């Protein structure tokens, strides 16, 4: 099973950024733990701070992979383009967020991705990614 985690802007700063919200583990550290825990899954990850690069990656994997776990970060709330990319592909996509976006500022309550996603998992810290992975398994 081929699964990719796609992370949007500022998620390269996990472990350094607003630790009270996002925790103190870097994504690379977390990813290594996931790989060890799920050795049978062909797991990869991609991060970009650039909207178009995220769209390119979604298009690239979106007709052949078994699943996409997408945390589009701030673009979740602004990007019609990423929402359209998720609608355009055939690979099921699960939207994830580390924080509970509904408990935060109002602008984080809307997502351009949710309507096209297979499901949404949010508010469980980095475990949100693992729950999404388990749902594919
Ligand atoms: C986030 C929530 C977004 O609102 C925010 O812009 C992020 C991270 C999360 O994982 O909780 O960068 O997607």
GROMACS .gro file of C-alpha atoms and ligand atoms in nm:
model
  150
    1UNK     CA    1   0.000   0.000   0.000
    2UNK     CA    2   0.141   0.334  -0.114
    3UNK     CA    3   0.057   0.628   0.109
    4UNK     CA    4   0.198   0.980   0.102
    5UNK     CA    5   0.179   1.251   0.365
    6UNK     CA    6   0.170   1.596   0.207
    7UNK     CA    7   0.239   1.890   0.437
    8UNK     CA    8   0.181   2.255   0.358
    9UNK     CA    9   0.342   2.580   0.470
   10UNK     CA   10   0.532   2.616   0.796
   11UNK     CA   11   0.498   2.248   0.884
   12UNK     CA   12   0.873   2.220   0.815
   13UNK     CA   13   0.904   2.410   1.144
   14UNK     CA   14   0.730   2.147   1.358
   15UNK     CA   15   0.921   2.110   1.684
   16UNK     CA   16   1.025   2.477   1.672
   17UNK     CA   17   0.701   2.654   1.588
   18UNK     CA   18   0.434   2.744   1.851
   19UNK     CA   19   0.519   2.436   2.055
   20UNK     CA   20   0.216   2.490   2.280
   21UNK     CA   21  -0.006   2.419   1.978
   22UNK     CA   22   0.203   2.189   1.759
   23UNK     CA   23   0.425   2.005   2.009
   24UNK     CA   24   0.802   1.966   2.023
   25UNK     CA   25   0.865   1.681   1.783
   26UNK     CA   26   0.998   1.758   1.436
   27UNK     CA   27   0.808   1.599   1.147
   28UNK     CA   28   1.116   1.396   1.050
   29UNK     CA   29   1.134   1.246   1.402
   30UNK     CA   30   0.764   1.165   1.395
   31UNK     CA   31   0.789   1.020   1.043
   32UNK     CA   32   1.069   0.782   1.148
   33UNK     CA   33   0.848   0.651   1.431
   34UNK     CA   34   0.562   0.596   1.183
   35UNK     CA   35   0.791   0.413   0.939
   36UNK     CA   36   0.911   0.181   1.216
   37UNK     CA   37   0.558   0.115   1.334
   38UNK     CA   38   0.415   0.045   0.988
   39UNK     CA   39   0.698  -0.130   0.798
   40UNK     CA   40   0.464  -0.288   0.543
   41UNK     CA   41   0.330   0.046   0.421
   42UNK     CA   42   0.520   0.223   0.143
   43UNK     CA   43   0.514   0.553   0.323
   44UNK     CA   44   0.660   0.878   0.192
   45UNK     CA   45   0.626   1.244   0.274
   46UNK     CA   46   0.650   1.578   0.096
   47UNK     CA   47   0.645   1.930   0.234
   48UNK     CA   48   0.630   2.264   0.058
   49UNK     CA   49   0.565   2.622   0.151
   50UNK     CA   50   0.456   2.689  -0.207
   51UNK     CA   51   0.092   2.638  -0.310
   52UNK     CA   52   0.168   2.536  -0.671
   53UNK     CA   53   0.420   2.274  -0.560
   54UNK     CA   54   0.157   2.117  -0.337
   55UNK     CA   55  -0.087   2.109  -0.631
   56UNK     CA   56   0.181   1.955  -0.855
   57UNK     CA   57   0.248   1.681  -0.598
   58UNK     CA   58  -0.124   1.607  -0.551
   59UNK     CA   59  -0.161   1.572  -0.931
   60UNK     CA   60   0.156   1.359  -0.957
   61UNK     CA   61   0.050   1.097  -0.700
   62UNK     CA   62  -0.326   1.137  -0.725
   63UNK     CA   63  -0.398   0.868  -0.985
   64UNK     CA   64  -0.162   0.594  -0.869
   65UNK     CA   65  -0.121   0.606  -0.489
   66UNK     CA   66  -0.359   0.429  -0.251
   67UNK     CA   67  -0.398   0.726  -0.020
   68UNK     CA   68  -0.300   1.084   0.049
   69UNK     CA   69  -0.285   1.227   0.400
   70UNK     CA   70  -0.300   1.602   0.346
   71UNK     CA   71  -0.229   1.876   0.595
   72UNK     CA   72  -0.245   2.184   0.372
   73UNK     CA   73  -0.190   2.400   0.684
   74UNK     CA   74  -0.284   2.766   0.621
   75UNK     CA   75  -0.373   2.692   0.256
   76UNK     CA   76  -0.660   2.480   0.388
   77UNK     CA   77  -0.844   2.802   0.461
   78UNK     CA   78  -0.751   2.995   0.146
   79UNK     CA   79  -0.674   2.768  -0.148
   80UNK     CA   80  -0.945   2.698  -0.405
   81UNK     CA   81  -0.663   2.550  -0.617
   82UNK     CA   82  -0.570   2.281  -0.364
   83UNK     CA   83  -0.939   2.203  -0.307
   84UNK     CA   84  -0.987   2.164  -0.684
   85UNK     CA   85  -0.677   1.941  -0.709
   86UNK     CA   86  -0.819   1.707  -0.443
   87UNK     CA   87  -1.149   1.700  -0.636
   88UNK     CA   88  -0.967   1.624  -0.962
   89UNK     CA   89  -0.775   1.314  -0.854
   90UNK     CA   90  -0.892   0.957  -0.792
   91UNK     CA   91  -0.670   0.871  -0.491
   92UNK     CA   92  -0.869   0.910  -0.168
   93UNK     CA   93  -0.744   1.200   0.043
   94UNK     CA   94  -0.779   1.242   0.417
   95UNK     CA   95  -0.749   1.596   0.547
   96UNK     CA   96  -0.564   1.619   0.876
   97UNK     CA   97  -0.478   1.894   1.121
   98UNK     CA   98  -0.263   1.876   1.430
   99UNK     CA   99  -0.469   2.130   1.620
  100UNK     CA  100  -0.845   2.150   1.662
  101UNK     CA  101  -0.902   2.425   1.407
  102UNK     CA  102  -1.261   2.471   1.529
  103UNK     CA  103  -1.134   2.575   1.870
  104UNK     CA  104  -0.917   2.848   1.716
  105UNK     CA  105  -0.971   3.170   1.521
  106UNK     CA  106  -1.281   3.188   1.302
  107UNK     CA  107  -1.080   3.200   0.977
  108UNK     CA  108  -0.956   2.848   1.055
  109UNK     CA  109  -1.311   2.709   1.069
  110UNK     CA  110  -1.350   2.696   0.692
  111UNK     CA  111  -1.169   2.444   0.472
  112UNK     CA  112  -1.159   2.434   0.091
  113UNK     CA  113  -1.050   2.070   0.115
  114UNK     CA  114  -1.304   1.900   0.342
  115UNK     CA  115  -1.581   1.870   0.082
  116UNK     CA  116  -1.352   1.674  -0.149
  117UNK     CA  117  -1.183   1.468   0.123
  118UNK     CA  118  -1.273   1.113   0.217
  119UNK     CA  119  -1.268   1.227   0.578
  120UNK     CA  120  -1.120   1.481   0.816
  121UNK     CA  121  -0.917   1.412   1.132
  122UNK     CA  122  -0.813   1.702   1.351
  123UNK     CA  123  -0.714   1.798   1.700
  124UNK     CA  124  -0.518   1.487   1.803
  125UNK     CA  125  -0.173   1.637   1.769
  126UNK     CA  126   0.065   1.446   1.544
  127UNK     CA  127  -0.148   1.139   1.614
  128UNK     CA  128  -0.398   1.284   1.363
  129UNK     CA  129  -0.161   1.160   1.088
  130UNK     CA  130  -0.143   0.812   1.239
  131UNK     CA  131  -0.521   0.788   1.274
  132UNK     CA  132  -0.552   0.880   0.906
  133UNK     CA  133  -0.297   0.612   0.816
  134UNK     CA  134  -0.484   0.352   1.022
  135UNK     CA  135  -0.807   0.440   0.844
  136UNK     CA  136  -0.640   0.351   0.511
  137UNK     CA  137  -0.523   0.018   0.655
  138LIG     C1  138  -0.286   2.333   1.090
  138LIG     C2  139  -0.395   2.433   1.125
  138LIG     C3  140  -0.392   2.553   1.032
  138LIG     O1  141  -0.494   2.643   1.064
  138LIG     C4  142  -0.259   2.624   1.043
  138LIG     O2  143  -0.252   2.730   0.950
  138LIG     C5  144  -0.142   2.532   1.029
  138LIG     C6  145  -0.149   2.398   1.087
  138LIG     C7  146  -0.279   2.217   1.190
  138LIG     O3  147  -0.222   2.115   1.156
  138LIG     O4  148  -0.329   2.229   1.303
  138LIG     O5  149  -0.037   2.572   0.981
  138LIG     O6  150  -0.314   2.278   0.963
   0.00000   0.00000   0.00000
